[in-house]
Amino acid sequence: MAKDVLCEVRNCHYWAEGNRCSAESIYVVSHAGNMASDSTETDCKTFVPAHEA
């Protein structure tokens, strides 16, 4: 498993300096079932807007 998860979404509650994700676990889903052809067909469900945390 990756030790460092990089993320550029600065308005996420889990965003940390150096574009690091500070969440304990990451949940990524496909837009259509359980298969994706490329990264544009996926979303990070771990995202929480910083102003809502």
mmJSON file of the N, C-alpha and C atoms, coordinates in Angstrom:
{"data_MODEL":{"atom_site":{
"group_PDB":["ATOM","ATOM","ATOM","ATOM","ATOM","ATOM","ATOM","ATOM","ATOM","ATOM","ATOM","ATOM","ATOM","ATOM","ATOM","ATOM","ATOM","ATOM","ATOM","ATOM","ATOM","ATOM","ATOM","ATOM","ATOM","ATOM","ATOM","ATOM","ATOM","ATOM","ATOM","ATOM","ATOM","ATOM","ATOM","ATOM","ATOM","ATOM","ATOM","ATOM","ATOM","ATOM","ATOM","ATOM","ATOM","ATOM","ATOM","ATOM","ATOM","ATOM","ATOM","ATOM","ATOM","ATOM","ATOM","ATOM","ATOM","ATOM","ATOM","ATOM","ATOM","ATOM","ATOM","ATOM","ATOM","ATOM","ATOM","ATOM","ATOM","ATOM","ATOM","ATOM","ATOM","ATOM","ATOM","ATOM","ATOM","ATOM","ATOM","ATOM","ATOM","ATOM","ATOM","ATOM","ATOM","ATOM","ATOM","ATOM","ATOM","ATOM","ATOM","ATOM","ATOM","ATOM","ATOM","ATOM","ATOM","ATOM","ATOM","ATOM","ATOM","ATOM","ATOM","ATOM","ATOM","ATOM","ATOM","ATOM","ATOM","ATOM","ATOM","ATOM","ATOM","ATOM","ATOM","ATOM","ATOM","ATOM","ATOM","ATOM","ATOM","ATOM","ATOM","ATOM","ATOM","ATOM","ATOM","ATOM","ATOM","ATOM","ATOM","ATOM","ATOM","ATOM","ATOM","ATOM","ATOM","ATOM","ATOM","ATOM","ATOM","ATOM","ATOM","ATOM","ATOM","ATOM","ATOM","ATOM","ATOM","ATOM","ATOM","ATOM","ATOM","ATOM","ATOM","ATOM","ATOM","ATOM","ATOM"],
"id":[1,2,3,4,5,6,7,8,9,10,11,12,13,14,15,16,17,18,19,20,21,22,23,24,25,26,27,28,29,30,31,32,33,34,35,36,37,38,39,40,41,42,43,44,45,46,47,48,49,50,51,52,53,54,55,56,57,58,59,60,61,62,63,64,65,66,67,68,69,70,71,72,73,74,75,76,77,78,79,80,81,82,83,84,85,86,87,88,89,90,91,92,93,94,95,96,97,98,99,100,101,102,103,104,105,106,107,108,109,110,111,112,113,114,115,116,117,118,119,120,121,122,123,124,125,126,127,128,129,130,131,132,133,134,135,136,137,138,139,140,141,142,143,144,145,146,147,148,149,150,151,152,153,154,155,156,157,158,159],
"type_symbol":["N","C","C","N","C","C","N","C","C","N","C","C","N","C","C","N","C","C","N","C","C","N","C","C","N","C","C","N","C","C","N","C","C","N","C","C","N","C","C","N","C","C","N","C","C","N","C","C","N","C","C","N","C","C","N","C","C","N","C","C","N","C","C","N","C","C","N","C","C","N","C","C","N","C","C","N","C","C","N","C","C","N","C","C","N","C","C","N","C","C","N","C","C","N","C","C","N","C","C","N","C","C","N","C","C","N","C","C","N","C","C","N","C","C","N","C","C","N","C","C","N","C","C","N","C","C","N","C","C","N","C","C","N","C","C","N","C","C","N","C","C","N","C","C","N","C","C","N","C","C","N","C","C","N","C","C","N","C","C"],
"label_atom_id":["N","CA","C","N","CA","C","N","CA","C","N","CA","C","N","CA","C","N","CA","C","N","CA","C","N","CA","C","N","CA","C","N","CA","C","N","CA","C","N","CA","C","N","CA","C","N","CA","C","N","CA","C","N","CA","C","N","CA","C","N","CA","C","N","CA","C","N","CA","C","N","CA","C","N","CA","C","N","CA","C","N","CA","C","N","CA","C","N","CA","C","N","CA","C","N","CA","C","N","CA","C","N","CA","C","N","CA","C","N","CA","C","N","CA","C","N","CA","C","N","CA","C","N","CA","C","N","CA","C","N","CA","C","N","CA","C","N","CA","C","N","CA","C","N","CA","C","N","CA","C","N","CA","C","N","CA","C","N","CA","C","N","CA","C","N","CA","C","N","CA","C","N","CA","C","N","CA","C","N","CA","C","N","CA","C"],
"label_alt_id":[null,null,null,null,null,null,null,null,null,null,null,null,null,null,null,null,null,null,null,null,null,null,null,null,null,null,null,null,null,null,null,null,null,null,null,null,null,null,null,null,null,null,null,null,null,null,null,null,null,null,null,null,null,null,null,null,null,null,null,null,null,null,null,null,null,null,null,null,null,null,null,null,null,null,null,null,null,null,null,null,null,null,null,null,null,null,null,null,null,null,null,null,null,null,null,null,null,null,null,null,null,null,null,null,null,null,null,null,null,null,null,null,null,null,null,null,null,null,null,null,null,null,null,null,null,null,null,null,null,null,null,null,null,null,null,null,null,null,null,null,null,null,null,null,null,null,null,null,null,null,null,null,null,null,null,null,null,null,null],
"label_comp_id":["MET","MET","MET","ALA","ALA","ALA","LYS","LYS","LYS","ASP","ASP","ASP","VAL","VAL","VAL","LEU","LEU","LEU","CYS","CYS","CYS","GLU","GLU","GLU","VAL","VAL","VAL","ARG","ARG","ARG","ASN","ASN","ASN","CYS","CYS","CYS","HIS","HIS","HIS","TYR","TYR","TYR","TRP","TRP","TRP","ALA","ALA","ALA","GLU","GLU","GLU","GLY","GLY","GLY","ASN","ASN","ASN","ARG","ARG","ARG","CYS","CYS","CYS","SER","SER","SER","ALA","ALA","ALA","GLU","GLU","GLU","SER","SER","SER","ILE","ILE","ILE","TYR","TYR","TYR","VAL","VAL","VAL","VAL","VAL","VAL","SER","SER","SER","HIS","HIS","HIS","ALA","ALA","ALA","GLY","GLY","GLY","ASN","ASN","ASN","MET","MET","MET","ALA","ALA","ALA","SER","SER","SER","ASP","ASP","ASP","SER","SER","SER","THR","THR","THR","GLU","GLU","GLU","THR","THR","THR","ASP","ASP","ASP","CYS","CYS","CYS","LYS","LYS","LYS","THR","THR","THR","PHE","PHE","PHE","VAL","VAL","VAL","PRO","PRO","PRO","ALA","ALA","ALA","HIS","HIS","HIS","GLU","GLU","GLU","ALA","ALA","ALA"],
"label_asym_id":["A","A","A","A","A","A","A","A","A","A","A","A","A","A","A","A","A","A","A","A","A","A","A","A","A","A","A","A","A","A","A","A","A","A","A","A","A","A","A","A","A","A","A","A","A","A","A","A","A","A","A","A","A","A","A","A","A","A","A","A","A","A","A","A","A","A","A","A","A","A","A","A","A","A","A","A","A","A","A","A","A","A","A","A","A","A","A","A","A","A","A","A","A","A","A","A","A","A","A","A","A","A","A","A","A","A","A","A","A","A","A","A","A","A","A","A","A","A","A","A","A","A","A","A","A","A","A","A","A","A","A","A","A","A","A","A","A","A","A","A","A","A","A","A","A","A","A","A","A","A","A","A","A","A","A","A","A","A","A"],
"label_entity_id":["1","1","1","1","1","1","1","1","1","1","1","1","1","1","1","1","1","1","1","1","1","1","1","1","1","1","1","1","1","1","1","1","1","1","1","1","1","1","1","1","1","1","1","1","1","1","1","1","1","1","1","1","1","1","1","1","1","1","1","1","1","1","1","1","1","1","1","1","1","1","1","1","1","1","1","1","1","1","1","1","1","1","1","1","1","1","1","1","1","1","1","1","1","1","1","1","1","1","1","1","1","1","1","1","1","1","1","1","1","1","1","1","1","1","1","1","1","1","1","1","1","1","1","1","1","1","1","1","1","1","1","1","1","1","1","1","1","1","1","1","1","1","1","1","1","1","1","1","1","1","1","1","1","1","1","1","1","1","1"],
"label_seq_id":[1,1,1,2,2,2,3,3,3,4,4,4,5,5,5,6,6,6,7,7,7,8,8,8,9,9,9,10,10,10,11,11,11,12,12,12,13,13,13,14,14,14,15,15,15,16,16,16,17,17,17,18,18,18,19,19,19,20,20,20,21,21,21,22,22,22,23,23,23,24,24,24,25,25,25,26,26,26,27,27,27,28,28,28,29,29,29,30,30,30,31,31,31,32,32,32,33,33,33,34,34,34,35,35,35,36,36,36,37,37,37,38,38,38,39,39,39,40,40,40,41,41,41,42,42,42,43,43,43,44,44,44,45,45,45,46,46,46,47,47,47,48,48,48,49,49,49,50,50,50,51,51,51,52,52,52,53,53,53],
"pdbx_PDB_ins_code":[null,null,null,null,null,null,null,null,null,null,null,null,null,null,null,null,null,null,null,null,null,null,null,null,null,null,null,null,null,null,null,null,null,null,null,null,null,null,null,null,null,null,null,null,null,null,null,null,null,null,null,null,null,null,null,null,null,null,null,null,null,null,null,null,null,null,null,null,null,null,null,null,null,null,null,null,null,null,null,null,null,null,null,null,null,null,null,null,null,null,null,null,null,null,null,null,null,null,null,null,null,null,null,null,null,null,null,null,null,null,null,null,null,null,null,null,null,null,null,null,null,null,null,null,null,null,null,null,null,null,null,null,null,null,null,null,null,null,null,null,null,null,null,null,null,null,null,null,null,null,null,null,null,null,null,null,null,null,null],
"Cartn_x":[0.841,0.0,0.886,0.453,1.224,1.327,2.493,2.692,2.278,2.433,2.079,1.007,-0.075,-1.122,-1.069,-0.858,-0.774,-2.134,-2.451,-3.735,-3.563,-4.137,-4.032,-5.307,-6.266,-7.549,-7.415,-6.977,-6.663,-7.862,-9.069,-10.229,-10.807,-10.063,-10.464,-9.956,-10.781,-10.415,-9.118,-8.86,-7.7,-6.445,-6.551,-5.38,-4.368,-3.094,-2.019,-0.889,-0.041,1.079,1.877,2.328,3.073,2.156,0.893,-0.117,-0.25,-0.25,-0.406,-1.839,-2.336,-3.651,-3.434,-4.12,-3.938,-5.019,-5.898,-6.951,-6.337,-6.949,-6.464,-6.679,-7.752,-8.018,-8.618,-8.494,-8.953,-9.979,-11.089,-12.145,-12.334,-11.938,-12.046,-13.075,-13.981,-15.033,-15.005,-15.608,-15.787,-17.149,-17.256,-18.535,-19.558,-19.1,-20.008,-19.67,-20.234,-19.992,-18.61,-17.952,-16.646,-15.504,-15.701,-14.654,-14.464,-13.225,-12.914,-11.886,-11.99,-11.035,-9.856,-10.08,-9.0,-9.391,-8.486,-8.694,-9.872,-10.267,-11.401,-12.723,-12.719,-13.928,-13.97,-13.148,-13.101,-13.295,-13.668,-13.835,-13.323,-12.798,-12.386,-13.579,-14.142,-15.281,-14.831,-13.534,-13.005,-13.104,-13.216,-13.269,-14.344,-13.92,-14.824,-14.434,-15.363,-15.013,-14.463,-13.38,-12.723,-13.674,-14.569,-15.483,-16.591,-16.738,-17.767,-17.212,-15.919,-15.297,-15.292],
"Cartn_y":[-1.18,0.0,1.243,2.24,3.489,4.15,4.641,5.341,6.794,7.373,8.772,8.868,9.529,9.81,11.296,11.658,13.06,13.554,14.787,15.376,16.88,17.431,18.867,19.627,18.972,19.599,20.323,21.57,22.341,22.637,22.575,22.854,21.582,20.486,19.254,19.29,18.824,18.756,17.967,16.957,16.085,16.571,17.672,18.193,18.698,18.353,18.795,19.387,20.16,20.815,19.809,20.241,19.365,18.519,18.916,18.173,16.734,16.549,15.227,15.048,13.834,13.507,12.945,13.516,13.087,12.115,11.67,10.725,9.371,8.683,7.357,6.32,6.471,5.577,6.399,5.89,6.585,5.689,6.279,5.537,6.147,5.405,5.863,4.985,5.625,4.889,5.188,4.285,4.463,5.092,5.901,6.521,5.487,4.383,3.386,1.997,1.636,0.301,0.157,-0.956,-1.224,-1.217,-0.612,-0.537,0.91,1.271,2.598,2.444,3.283,3.252,4.176,5.272,6.193,6.989,7.814,8.525,9.496,9.961,10.892,10.206,8.888,8.133,7.702,8.332,7.986,9.228,8.998,10.073,9.622,10.579,10.319,10.592,9.557,9.711,10.076,10.131,10.549,12.06,12.783,14.244,14.776,15.713,16.461,17.922,18.8,20.215,20.733,21.471,21.962,22.765,23.511,24.345,23.547,22.26,21.419,20.499,20.455,19.526,20.083],
"Cartn_z":[0.0,0.0,0.0,-0.687,-0.77,0.601,0.932,2.202,2.095,0.937,0.725,-0.345,-0.009,-0.984,-1.262,-2.516,-2.897,-3.366,-3.009,-3.36,-3.517,-4.568,-4.83,-4.468,-3.838,-3.511,-2.168,-2.233,-1.027,-0.136,-0.687,0.157,0.79,0.742,1.421,2.863,3.776,5.198,5.402,4.592,4.755,4.036,3.3,2.596,3.619,3.407,4.295,3.46,4.112,3.436,2.625,1.472,0.574,-0.293,-0.388,-1.153,-0.677,0.623,1.228,1.704,1.629,2.172,3.574,4.563,5.95,6.423,5.538,5.921,6.278,7.242,7.638,6.551,5.79,4.665,3.532,2.326,1.128,0.433,0.009,-0.682,-2.064,-3.094,-4.48,-5.185,-5.941,-6.64,-8.135,-8.893,-10.334,-10.58,-11.616,-11.972,-12.423,-12.987,-13.559,-13.031,-11.92,-11.381,-10.785,-11.101,-10.497,-11.502,-12.67,-13.684,-14.131,-14.455,-14.989,-16.1,-17.115,-18.224,-17.986,-17.231,-16.889,-15.642,-15.171,-13.902,-13.924,-15.107,-15.176,-14.84,-14.79,-14.47,-13.007,-12.173,-10.755,-9.884,-8.637,-7.656,-6.3,-5.534,-4.158,-3.247,-2.658,-1.754,-0.34,-0.11,1.183,1.343,0.246,0.256,1.202,2.055,2.931,2.787,2.414,2.305,3.635,3.578,4.794,5.67,5.077,5.86,6.545,6.225,6.834,7.91,8.057,9.012,10.418],
"occupancy":[1.0,1.0,1.0,1.0,1.0,1.0,1.0,1.0,1.0,1.0,1.0,1.0,1.0,1.0,1.0,1.0,1.0,1.0,1.0,1.0,1.0,1.0,1.0,1.0,1.0,1.0,1.0,1.0,1.0,1.0,1.0,1.0,1.0,1.0,1.0,1.0,1.0,1.0,1.0,1.0,1.0,1.0,1.0,1.0,1.0,1.0,1.0,1.0,1.0,1.0,1.0,1.0,1.0,1.0,1.0,1.0,1.0,1.0,1.0,1.0,1.0,1.0,1.0,1.0,1.0,1.0,1.0,1.0,1.0,1.0,1.0,1.0,1.0,1.0,1.0,1.0,1.0,1.0,1.0,1.0,1.0,1.0,1.0,1.0,1.0,1.0,1.0,1.0,1.0,1.0,1.0,1.0,1.0,1.0,1.0,1.0,1.0,1.0,1.0,1.0,1.0,1.0,1.0,1.0,1.0,1.0,1.0,1.0,1.0,1.0,1.0,1.0,1.0,1.0,1.0,1.0,1.0,1.0,1.0,1.0,1.0,1.0,1.0,1.0,1.0,1.0,1.0,1.0,1.0,1.0,1.0,1.0,1.0,1.0,1.0,1.0,1.0,1.0,1.0,1.0,1.0,1.0,1.0,1.0,1.0,1.0,1.0,1.0,1.0,1.0,1.0,1.0,1.0,1.0,1.0,1.0,1.0,1.0,1.0],
"B_iso_or_equiv":[0.0,0.0,0.0,0.0,0.0,0.0,0.0,0.0,0.0,0.0,0.0,0.0,0.0,0.0,0.0,0.0,0.0,0.0,0.0,0.0,0.0,0.0,0.0,0.0,0.0,0.0,0.0,0.0,0.0,0.0,0.0,0.0,0.0,0.0,0.0,0.0,0.0,0.0,0.0,0.0,0.0,0.0,0.0,0.0,0.0,0.0,0.0,0.0,0.0,0.0,0.0,0.0,0.0,0.0,0.0,0.0,0.0,0.0,0.0,0.0,0.0,0.0,0.0,0.0,0.0,0.0,0.0,0.0,0.0,0.0,0.0,0.0,0.0,0.0,0.0,0.0,0.0,0.0,0.0,0.0,0.0,0.0,0.0,0.0,0.0,0.0,0.0,0.0,0.0,0.0,0.0,0.0,0.0,0.0,0.0,0.0,0.0,0.0,0.0,0.0,0.0,0.0,0.0,0.0,0.0,0.0,0.0,0.0,0.0,0.0,0.0,0.0,0.0,0.0,0.0,0.0,0.0,0.0,0.0,0.0,0.0,0.0,0.0,0.0,0.0,0.0,0.0,0.0,0.0,0.0,0.0,0.0,0.0,0.0,0.0,0.0,0.0,0.0,0.0,0.0,0.0,0.0,0.0,0.0,0.0,0.0,0.0,0.0,0.0,0.0,0.0,0.0,0.0,0.0,0.0,0.0,0.0,0.0,0.0],
"pdbx_formal_charge":[null,null,null,null,null,null,null,null,null,null,null,null,null,null,null,null,null,null,null,null,null,null,null,null,null,null,null,null,null,null,null,null,null,null,null,null,null,null,null,null,null,null,null,null,null,null,null,null,null,null,null,null,null,null,null,null,null,null,null,null,null,null,null,null,null,null,null,null,null,null,null,null,null,null,null,null,null,null,null,null,null,null,null,null,null,null,null,null,null,null,null,null,null,null,null,null,null,null,null,null,null,null,null,null,null,null,null,null,null,null,null,null,null,null,null,null,null,null,null,null,null,null,null,null,null,null,null,null,null,null,null,null,null,null,null,null,null,null,null,null,null,null,null,null,null,null,null,null,null,null,null,null,null,null,null,null,null,null,null],
"auth_seq_id":[1,1,1,2,2,2,3,3,3,4,4,4,5,5,5,6,6,6,7,7,7,8,8,8,9,9,9,10,10,10,11,11,11,12,12,12,13,13,13,14,14,14,15,15,15,16,16,16,17,17,17,18,18,18,19,19,19,20,20,20,21,21,21,22,22,22,23,23,23,24,24,24,25,25,25,26,26,26,27,27,27,28,28,28,29,29,29,30,30,30,31,31,31,32,32,32,33,33,33,34,34,34,35,35,35,36,36,36,37,37,37,38,38,38,39,39,39,40,40,40,41,41,41,42,42,42,43,43,43,44,44,44,45,45,45,46,46,46,47,47,47,48,48,48,49,49,49,50,50,50,51,51,51,52,52,52,53,53,53],
"auth_comp_id":["MET","MET","MET","ALA","ALA","ALA","LYS","LYS","LYS","ASP","ASP","ASP","VAL","VAL","VAL","LEU","LEU","LEU","CYS","CYS","CYS","GLU","GLU","GLU","VAL","VAL","VAL","ARG","ARG","ARG","ASN","ASN","ASN","CYS","CYS","CYS","HIS","HIS","HIS","TYR","TYR","TYR","TRP","TRP","TRP","ALA","ALA","ALA","GLU","GLU","GLU","GLY","GLY","GLY","ASN","ASN","ASN","ARG","ARG","ARG","CYS","CYS","CYS","SER","SER","SER","ALA","ALA","ALA","GLU","GLU","GLU","SER","SER","SER","ILE","ILE","ILE","TYR","TYR","TYR","VAL","VAL","VAL","VAL","VAL","VAL","SER","SER","SER","HIS","HIS","HIS","ALA","ALA","ALA","GLY","GLY","GLY","ASN","ASN","ASN","MET","MET","MET","ALA","ALA","ALA","SER","SER","SER","ASP","ASP","ASP","SER","SER","SER","THR","THR","THR","GLU","GLU","GLU","THR","THR","THR","ASP","ASP","ASP","CYS","CYS","CYS","LYS","LYS","LYS","THR","THR","THR","PHE","PHE","PHE","VAL","VAL","VAL","PRO","PRO","PRO","ALA","ALA","ALA","HIS","HIS","HIS","GLU","GLU","GLU","ALA","ALA","ALA"],
"auth_asym_id":["A","A","A","A","A","A","A","A","A","A","A","A","A","A","A","A","A","A","A","A","A","A","A","A","A","A","A","A","A","A","A","A","A","A","A","A","A","A","A","A","A","A","A","A","A","A","A","A","A","A","A","A","A","A","A","A","A","A","A","A","A","A","A","A","A","A","A","A","A","A","A","A","A","A","A","A","A","A","A","A","A","A","A","A","A","A","A","A","A","A","A","A","A","A","A","A","A","A","A","A","A","A","A","A","A","A","A","A","A","A","A","A","A","A","A","A","A","A","A","A","A","A","A","A","A","A","A","A","A","A","A","A","A","A","A","A","A","A","A","A","A","A","A","A","A","A","A","A","A","A","A","A","A","A","A","A","A","A","A"],
"auth_atom_id":["N","CA","C","N","CA","C","N","CA","C","N","CA","C","N","CA","C","N","CA","C","N","CA","C","N","CA","C","N","CA","C","N","CA","C","N","CA","C","N","CA","C","N","CA","C","N","CA","C","N","CA","C","N","CA","C","N","CA","C","N","CA","C","N","CA","C","N","CA","C","N","CA","C","N","CA","C","N","CA","C","N","CA","C","N","CA","C","N","CA","C","N","CA","C","N","CA","C","N","CA","C","N","CA","C","N","CA","C","N","CA","C","N","CA","C","N","CA","C","N","CA","C","N","CA","C","N","CA","C","N","CA","C","N","CA","C","N","CA","C","N","CA","C","N","CA","C","N","CA","C","N","CA","C","N","CA","C","N","CA","C","N","CA","C","N","CA","C","N","CA","C","N","CA","C","N","CA","C","N","CA","C","N","CA","C"],
"pdbx_PDB_model_num":[1,1,1,1,1,1,1,1,1,1,1,1,1,1,1,1,1,1,1,1,1,1,1,1,1,1,1,1,1,1,1,1,1,1,1,1,1,1,1,1,1,1,1,1,1,1,1,1,1,1,1,1,1,1,1,1,1,1,1,1,1,1,1,1,1,1,1,1,1,1,1,1,1,1,1,1,1,1,1,1,1,1,1,1,1,1,1,1,1,1,1,1,1,1,1,1,1,1,1,1,1,1,1,1,1,1,1,1,1,1,1,1,1,1,1,1,1,1,1,1,1,1,1,1,1,1,1,1,1,1,1,1,1,1,1,1,1,1,1,1,1,1,1,1,1,1,1,1,1,1,1,1,1,1,1,1,1,1,1]
}}}
